[in-house]
Amino acid sequence: MKGLENQSYVILLFIANIIAILQLVAATKLTRIARLSFFLLFTWASVTNWWTSVNKPQVYLNYADLTWSDTYANFINGWFSDHIAVTVGCIAICQLLIGISMLLRGAIYKIGCTGAIVFLVAIIPFGVGSGFPSTAVMAIAVHILLKKDSHHFIWEKRH
């Protein structure tokens, strides 16, 4: 896998996959904790991506070297390279909305879960850059949450 020669990537990959496994376990047994973890993850990602896209947008061009997909690499080095701030800014807003949806219930929660799954699957081709296979494991965890827990706010006491 591209990027495994970089020790920092390997450490972050290990951490991401441990977190994903814990989220998967929580999704099956402790849905409130799993939802809180996804709220924290997507909110943190939103803030990080927003700040980076405004202050150091060229960082995102490094992902072209990590992706398994020529289509993704060509997109990053092409159109995206001229529109980083606006593209990543839109992604950051969506990540924030997904994060907030994890706290809610009903249709908003279901739409947020669906958005989370689509996002996590879409970044799989970034390999080490997305923490693969953690993104696939997280998508499975969110799918479990979607099927199990859409009728309650995260803070509601359950009977």
mmCIF file of N, CA and C in Angstrom, residues 43-139:
data_model
loop_
_atom_site.group_PDB
_atom_site.id
_atom_site.type_symbol
_atom_site.label_atom_id
_atom_site.label_comp_id
_atom_site.label_asym_id
_atom_site.label_seq_id
_atom_site.Cartn_x
_atom_site.Cartn_y
_atom_site.Cartn_z
ATOM 1 N N THR A 43 -17.072 15.996 13.528
ATOM 2 C CA THR A 43 -16.906 17.402 13.916
ATOM 3 C C THR A 43 -15.433 17.783 13.894
ATOM 4 N N TRP A 44 -14.578 16.922 14.443
ATOM 5 C CA TRP A 44 -13.130 17.164 14.413
ATOM 6 C C TRP A 44 -12.634 17.237 12.970
ATOM 7 N N ALA A 45 -13.079 16.312 12.126
ATOM 8 C CA ALA A 45 -12.655 16.312 10.720
ATOM 9 C C ALA A 45 -13.102 17.594 10.027
ATOM 10 N N SER A 46 -14.303 18.047 10.339
ATOM 11 C CA SER A 46 -14.820 19.279 9.745
ATOM 12 C C SER A 46 -13.946 20.476 10.098
ATOM 13 N N VAL A 47 -13.666 20.628 11.370
ATOM 14 C CA VAL A 47 -12.852 21.766 11.827
ATOM 15 C C VAL A 47 -11.446 21.676 11.232
ATOM 16 N N THR A 48 -10.864 20.489 11.254
ATOM 17 C CA THR A 48 -9.519 20.294 10.720
ATOM 18 C C THR A 48 -9.472 20.597 9.227
ATOM 19 N N ASN A 49 -10.433 20.073 8.482
ATOM 20 C CA ASN A 49 -10.458 20.315 7.036
ATOM 21 C C ASN A 49 -10.722 21.781 6.714
ATOM 22 N N TRP A 50 -11.607 22.409 7.458
ATOM 23 C CA TRP A 50 -11.887 23.828 7.219
ATOM 24 C C TRP A 50 -10.620 24.651 7.434
ATOM 25 N N TRP A 51 -9.966 24.447 8.577
ATOM 26 C CA TRP A 51 -8.766 25.214 8.911
ATOM 27 C C TRP A 51 -7.669 24.965 7.874
ATOM 28 N N THR A 52 -7.452 23.698 7.536
ATOM 29 C CA THR A 52 -6.400 23.355 6.588
ATOM 30 C C THR A 52 -6.698 23.909 5.198
ATOM 31 N N SER A 53 -7.947 23.843 4.773
ATOM 32 C CA SER A 53 -8.282 24.335 3.430
ATOM 33 C C SER A 53 -8.088 25.842 3.319
ATOM 34 N N VAL A 54 -8.232 26.557 4.423
ATOM 35 C CA VAL A 54 -8.041 28.007 4.413
ATOM 36 C C VAL A 54 -6.566 28.367 4.566
ATOM 37 N N ASN A 55 -5.847 27.655 5.434
ATOM 38 C CA ASN A 55 -4.485 28.030 5.792
ATOM 39 C C ASN A 55 -3.375 27.287 5.053
ATOM 40 N N LYS A 56 -3.605 26.042 4.671
ATOM 41 C CA LYS A 56 -2.578 25.245 3.991
ATOM 42 C C LYS A 56 -3.206 24.350 2.929
ATOM 43 N N PRO A 57 -3.925 24.919 1.966
ATOM 44 C CA PRO A 57 -4.679 24.096 1.020
ATOM 45 C C PRO A 57 -3.829 23.140 0.194
ATOM 46 N N GLN A 58 -2.576 23.474 -0.068
ATOM 47 C CA GLN A 58 -1.726 22.629 -0.911
ATOM 48 C C GLN A 58 -1.462 21.252 -0.288
ATOM 49 N N VAL A 59 -1.694 21.111 1.029
ATOM 50 C CA VAL A 59 -1.507 19.824 1.706
ATOM 51 C C VAL A 59 -2.344 18.734 1.039
ATOM 52 N N TYR A 60 -3.522 19.105 0.569
ATOM 53 C CA TYR A 60 -4.437 18.117 -0.009
ATOM 54 C C TYR A 60 -3.908 17.509 -1.308
ATOM 55 N N LEU A 61 -2.971 18.172 -1.958
ATOM 56 C CA LEU A 61 -2.406 17.628 -3.194
ATOM 57 C C LEU A 61 -1.575 16.374 -2.929
ATOM 58 N N ASN A 62 -1.089 16.207 -1.693
ATOM 59 C CA ASN A 62 -0.311 15.017 -1.335
ATOM 60 C C ASN A 62 -1.131 13.733 -1.447
ATOM 61 N N TYR A 63 -2.452 13.854 -1.341
ATOM 62 C CA TYR A 63 -3.295 12.663 -1.416
ATOM 63 C C TYR A 63 -3.255 12.006 -2.792
ATOM 64 N N ALA A 64 -2.889 12.747 -3.810
ATOM 65 C CA ALA A 64 -2.788 12.163 -5.153
ATOM 66 C C ALA A 64 -1.745 11.049 -5.177
ATOM 67 N N ASP A 65 -0.694 11.174 -4.368
ATOM 68 C CA ASP A 65 0.357 10.153 -4.325
ATOM 69 C C ASP A 65 -0.047 8.934 -3.505
ATOM 70 N N LEU A 66 -1.086 9.053 -2.688
ATOM 71 C CA LEU A 66 -1.501 7.955 -1.815
ATOM 72 C C LEU A 66 -2.657 7.133 -2.377
ATOM 73 N N THR A 67 -3.418 7.718 -3.282
ATOM 74 C CA THR A 67 -4.615 7.043 -3.766
ATOM 75 C C THR A 67 -4.287 5.843 -4.646
ATOM 76 N N TRP A 68 -5.183 4.863 -4.617
ATOM 77 C CA TRP A 68 -5.059 3.683 -5.469
ATOM 78 C C TRP A 68 -5.674 3.930 -6.838
ATOM 79 N N SER A 69 -6.389 5.034 -6.957
ATOM 80 C CA SER A 69 -7.191 5.278 -8.144
ATOM 81 C C SER A 69 -6.572 6.361 -9.031
ATOM 82 N N ASP A 70 -6.322 6.016 -10.274
ATOM 83 C CA ASP A 70 -5.838 7.021 -11.225
ATOM 84 C C ASP A 70 -6.879 8.122 -11.413
ATOM 85 N N THR A 71 -8.138 7.755 -11.361
ATOM 86 C CA THR A 71 -9.215 8.746 -11.500
ATOM 87 C C THR A 71 -9.130 9.768 -10.365
ATOM 88 N N TYR A 72 -8.946 9.294 -9.138
ATOM 89 C CA TYR A 72 -8.821 10.206 -7.989
ATOM 90 C C TYR A 72 -7.560 11.061 -8.131
ATOM 91 N N ALA A 73 -6.449 10.438 -8.494
ATOM 92 C CA ALA A 73 -5.186 11.177 -8.633
ATOM 93 C C ALA A 73 -5.305 12.249 -9.715
ATOM 94 N N ASN A 74 -5.907 11.909 -10.849
ATOM 95 C CA ASN A 74 -6.086 12.883 -11.932
ATOM 96 C C ASN A 74 -7.006 14.026 -11.503
ATOM 97 N N PHE A 75 -8.047 13.709 -10.751
ATOM 98 C CA PHE A 75 -8.952 14.740 -10.252
ATOM 99 C C PHE A 75 -8.216 15.689 -9.297
ATOM 100 N N ILE A 76 -7.435 15.113 -8.367
ATOM 101 C CA ILE A 76 -6.695 15.927 -7.396
ATOM 102 C C ILE A 76 -5.696 16.834 -8.106
ATOM 103 N N ASN A 77 -4.947 16.281 -9.036
ATOM 104 C CA ASN A 77 -3.926 17.065 -9.747
ATOM 105 C C ASN A 77 -4.517 17.975 -10.825
ATOM 106 N N GLY A 78 -5.781 17.761 -11.147
ATOM 107 C CA GLY A 78 -6.447 18.566 -12.181
ATOM 108 C C GLY A 78 -7.344 19.631 -11.568
ATOM 109 N N TRP A 79 -8.627 19.492 -11.792
ATOM 110 C CA TRP A 79 -9.608 20.497 -11.380
ATOM 111 C C TRP A 79 -9.488 20.859 -9.898
ATOM 112 N N PHE A 80 -9.391 19.846 -9.052
ATOM 113 C CA PHE A 80 -9.328 20.061 -7.613
ATOM 114 C C PHE A 80 -8.179 20.985 -7.210
ATOM 115 N N SER A 81 -7.026 20.861 -7.868
ATOM 116 C CA SER A 81 -5.846 21.651 -7.500
ATOM 117 C C SER A 81 -6.090 23.156 -7.622
ATOM 118 N N ASP A 82 -7.032 23.531 -8.451
ATOM 119 C CA ASP A 82 -7.382 24.947 -8.617
ATOM 120 C C ASP A 82 -8.585 25.377 -7.779
ATOM 121 N N HIS A 83 -9.215 24.437 -7.094
ATOM 122 C CA HIS A 83 -10.440 24.728 -6.336
ATOM 123 C C HIS A 83 -10.425 24.056 -4.959
ATOM 124 N N ILE A 84 -9.262 23.974 -4.341
ATOM 125 C CA ILE A 84 -9.125 23.245 -3.082
ATOM 126 C C ILE A 84 -9.991 23.843 -1.981
ATOM 127 N N ALA A 85 -9.865 25.134 -1.750
ATOM 128 C CA ALA A 85 -10.552 25.754 -0.616
ATOM 129 C C ALA A 85 -12.068 25.589 -0.705
ATOM 130 N N VAL A 86 -12.637 25.832 -1.859
ATOM 131 C CA VAL A 86 -14.091 25.728 -1.983
ATOM 132 C C VAL A 86 -14.554 24.276 -1.891
ATOM 133 N N THR A 87 -13.808 23.359 -2.493
ATOM 134 C CA THR A 87 -14.192 21.950 -2.459
ATOM 135 C C THR A 87 -14.088 21.388 -1.050
ATOM 136 N N VAL A 88 -12.951 21.596 -0.411
ATOM 137 C CA VAL A 88 -12.772 21.061 0.940
ATOM 138 C C VAL A 88 -13.675 21.809 1.929
ATOM 139 N N GLY A 89 -13.923 23.089 1.668
ATOM 140 C CA GLY A 89 -14.868 23.832 2.508
ATOM 141 C C GLY A 89 -16.254 23.210 2.467
ATOM 142 N N CYS A 90 -16.712 22.822 1.280
ATOM 143 C CA CYS A 90 -18.010 22.146 1.150
ATOM 144 C C CYS A 90 -17.998 20.792 1.859
ATOM 145 N N ILE A 91 -16.915 20.061 1.721
ATOM 146 C CA ILE A 91 -16.783 18.774 2.408
ATOM 147 C C ILE A 91 -16.834 18.990 3.917
ATOM 148 N N ALA A 92 -16.143 20.021 4.407
ATOM 149 C CA ALA A 92 -16.125 20.305 5.844
ATOM 150 C C ALA A 92 -17.519 20.639 6.363
ATOM 151 N N ILE A 93 -18.284 21.384 5.596
ATOM 152 C CA ILE A 93 -19.662 21.698 6.006
ATOM 153 C C ILE A 93 -20.488 20.415 6.082
ATOM 154 N N CYS A 94 -20.352 19.551 5.089
ATOM 155 C CA CYS A 94 -21.073 18.273 5.111
ATOM 156 C C CYS A 94 -20.638 17.406 6.289
ATOM 157 N N GLN A 95 -19.340 17.397 6.585
ATOM 158 C CA GLN A 95 -18.858 16.632 7.740
ATOM 159 C C GLN A 95 -19.470 17.159 9.034
ATOM 160 N N LEU A 96 -19.566 18.475 9.155
ATOM 161 C CA LEU A 96 -20.178 19.065 10.346
ATOM 162 C C LEU A 96 -21.653 18.666 10.447
ATOM 163 N N LEU A 97 -22.371 18.713 9.339
ATOM 164 C CA LEU A 97 -23.778 18.315 9.348
ATOM 165 C C LEU A 97 -23.936 16.840 9.707
ATOM 166 N N ILE A 98 -23.057 15.993 9.196
ATOM 167 C CA ILE A 98 -23.085 14.572 9.566
ATOM 168 C C ILE A 98 -22.844 14.428 11.063
ATOM 169 N N GLY A 99 -21.841 15.136 11.574
ATOM 170 C CA GLY A 99 -21.550 15.064 12.998
ATOM 171 C C GLY A 99 -22.752 15.452 13.844
ATOM 172 N N ILE A 100 -23.366 16.565 13.515
ATOM 173 C CA ILE A 100 -24.542 17.031 14.264
ATOM 174 C C ILE A 100 -25.681 16.026 14.168
ATOM 175 N N SER A 101 -25.851 15.423 12.998
ATOM 176 C CA SER A 101 -26.943 14.456 12.821
ATOM 177 C C SER A 101 -26.807 13.259 13.760
ATOM 178 N N MET A 102 -25.592 12.937 14.171
ATOM 179 C CA MET A 102 -25.381 11.802 15.072
ATOM 180 C C MET A 102 -26.005 12.043 16.446
ATOM 181 N N LEU A 103 -26.255 13.296 16.776
ATOM 182 C CA LEU A 103 -26.869 13.632 18.057
ATOM 183 C C LEU A 103 -28.393 13.604 17.984
ATOM 184 N N LEU A 104 -28.935 13.611 16.778
ATOM 185 C CA LEU A 104 -30.367 13.800 16.584
ATOM 186 C C LEU A 104 -31.076 12.472 16.346
ATOM 187 N N ARG A 105 -32.291 12.532 15.813
ATOM 188 C CA ARG A 105 -33.074 11.315 15.578
ATOM 189 C C ARG A 105 -33.917 11.481 14.318
ATOM 190 N N GLY A 106 -34.576 10.416 13.946
ATOM 191 C CA GLY A 106 -35.504 10.463 12.831
ATOM 192 C C GLY A 106 -34.824 10.655 11.487
ATOM 193 N N ALA A 107 -35.507 11.390 10.617
ATOM 194 C CA ALA A 107 -35.042 11.552 9.227
ATOM 195 C C ALA A 107 -33.678 12.229 9.159
ATOM 196 N N ILE A 108 -33.448 13.227 9.995
ATOM 197 C CA ILE A 108 -32.145 13.916 9.965
ATOM 198 C C ILE A 108 -31.029 12.949 10.334
ATOM 199 N N TYR A 109 -31.253 12.140 11.345
ATOM 200 C CA TYR A 109 -30.262 11.138 11.745
ATOM 201 C C TYR A 109 -30.020 10.137 10.611
ATOM 202 N N LYS A 110 -31.097 9.669 9.980
ATOM 203 C CA LYS A 110 -30.959 8.693 8.898
ATOM 204 C C LYS A 110 -30.216 9.290 7.700
ATOM 205 N N ILE A 111 -30.525 10.543 7.355
ATOM 206 C CA ILE A 111 -29.818 11.208 6.259
ATOM 207 C C ILE A 111 -28.338 11.374 6.613
ATOM 208 N N GLY A 112 -28.059 11.745 7.858
ATOM 209 C CA GLY A 112 -26.672 11.888 8.304
ATOM 210 C C GLY A 112 -25.910 10.570 8.243
ATOM 211 N N CYS A 113 -26.552 9.499 8.677
ATOM 212 C CA CYS A 113 -25.914 8.178 8.604
ATOM 213 C C CYS A 113 -25.628 7.796 7.159
ATOM 214 N N THR A 114 -26.599 8.038 6.286
ATOM 215 C CA THR A 114 -26.409 7.733 4.869
ATOM 216 C C THR A 114 -25.258 8.560 4.299
ATOM 217 N N GLY A 115 -25.211 9.846 4.653
ATOM 218 C CA GLY A 115 -24.107 10.701 4.208
ATOM 219 C C GLY A 115 -22.772 10.210 4.730
ATOM 220 N N ALA A 116 -22.747 9.766 5.984
ATOM 221 C CA ALA A 116 -21.506 9.247 6.574
ATOM 222 C C ALA A 116 -21.029 8.008 5.822
ATOM 223 N N ILE A 117 -21.951 7.111 5.525
ATOM 224 C CA ILE A 117 -21.590 5.886 4.808
ATOM 225 C C ILE A 117 -21.046 6.222 3.416
ATOM 226 N N VAL A 118 -21.742 7.089 2.693
ATOM 227 C CA VAL A 118 -21.294 7.484 1.356
ATOM 228 C C VAL A 118 -19.905 8.119 1.436
ATOM 229 N N PHE A 119 -19.717 9.032 2.382
ATOM 230 C CA PHE A 119 -18.427 9.697 2.533
ATOM 231 C C PHE A 119 -17.325 8.686 2.850
ATOM 232 N N LEU A 120 -17.563 7.817 3.829
ATOM 233 C CA LEU A 120 -16.533 6.859 4.245
ATOM 234 C C LEU A 120 -16.167 5.893 3.112
ATOM 235 N N VAL A 121 -17.151 5.463 2.352
ATOM 236 C CA VAL A 121 -16.872 4.586 1.210
ATOM 237 C C VAL A 121 -16.125 5.351 0.107
ATOM 238 N N ALA A 122 -16.506 6.613 -0.096
ATOM 239 C CA ALA A 122 -15.875 7.415 -1.156
ATOM 240 C C ALA A 122 -14.400 7.683 -0.900
ATOM 241 N N ILE A 123 -13.989 7.699 0.366
ATOM 242 C CA ILE A 123 -12.573 7.978 0.644
ATOM 243 C C ILE A 123 -11.725 6.715 0.768
ATOM 244 N N ILE A 124 -12.322 5.558 0.633
ATOM 245 C CA ILE A 124 -11.551 4.310 0.677
ATOM 246 C C ILE A 124 -10.383 4.319 -0.306
ATOM 247 N N PRO A 125 -10.548 4.777 -1.556
ATOM 248 C CA PRO A 125 -9.416 4.745 -2.492
ATOM 249 C C PRO A 125 -8.211 5.592 -2.087
ATOM 250 N N PHE A 126 -8.339 6.413 -1.057
ATOM 251 C CA PHE A 126 -7.180 7.176 -0.589
ATOM 252 C C PHE A 126 -6.229 6.311 0.237
ATOM 253 N N GLY A 127 -6.586 5.059 0.463
ATOM 254 C CA GLY A 127 -5.698 4.118 1.145
ATOM 255 C C GLY A 127 -5.222 4.623 2.489
ATOM 256 N N VAL A 128 -3.912 4.651 2.668
ATOM 257 C CA VAL A 128 -3.314 5.118 3.916
ATOM 258 C C VAL A 128 -3.793 6.538 4.248
ATOM 259 N N GLY A 129 -4.008 7.343 3.232
ATOM 260 C CA GLY A 129 -4.448 8.723 3.442
ATOM 261 C C GLY A 129 -5.807 8.831 4.094
ATOM 262 N N SER A 130 -6.613 7.772 4.013
ATOM 263 C CA SER A 130 -7.921 7.763 4.671
ATOM 264 C C SER A 130 -7.961 6.773 5.829
ATOM 265 N N GLY A 131 -6.831 6.145 6.097
ATOM 266 C CA GLY A 131 -6.789 5.178 7.189
ATOM 267 C C GLY A 131 -7.350 3.814 6.826
ATOM 268 N N PHE A 132 -7.442 3.509 5.530
ATOM 269 C CA PHE A 132 -8.002 2.230 5.109
ATOM 270 C C PHE A 132 -7.293 1.082 5.811
ATOM 271 N N PRO A 133 -8.016 0.106 6.311
ATOM 272 C CA PRO A 133 -9.430 -0.215 6.103
ATOM 273 C C PRO A 133 -10.380 0.394 7.142
ATOM 274 N N SER A 134 -9.894 1.315 7.969
ATOM 275 C CA SER A 134 -10.754 1.883 9.004
ATOM 276 C C SER A 134 -12.011 2.513 8.431
ATOM 277 N N THR A 135 -11.915 3.119 7.255
ATOM 278 C CA THR A 135 -13.081 3.770 6.667
ATOM 279 C C THR A 135 -14.175 2.757 6.327
ATOM 280 N N ALA A 136 -13.782 1.590 5.858
ATOM 281 C CA ALA A 136 -14.752 0.536 5.561
ATOM 282 C C ALA A 136 -15.387 0.020 6.853
ATOM 283 N N VAL A 137 -14.577 -0.183 7.873
ATOM 284 C CA VAL A 137 -15.091 -0.648 9.169
ATOM 285 C C VAL A 137 -16.053 0.388 9.755
ATOM 286 N N MET A 138 -15.688 1.659 9.662
ATOM 287 C CA MET A 138 -16.563 2.730 10.168
ATOM 288 C C MET A 138 -17.873 2.778 9.390
ATOM 289 N N ALA A 139 -17.820 2.590 8.084
ATOM 290 C CA ALA A 139 -19.047 2.585 7.279
ATOM 291 C C ALA A 139 -19.975 1.463 7.730
#
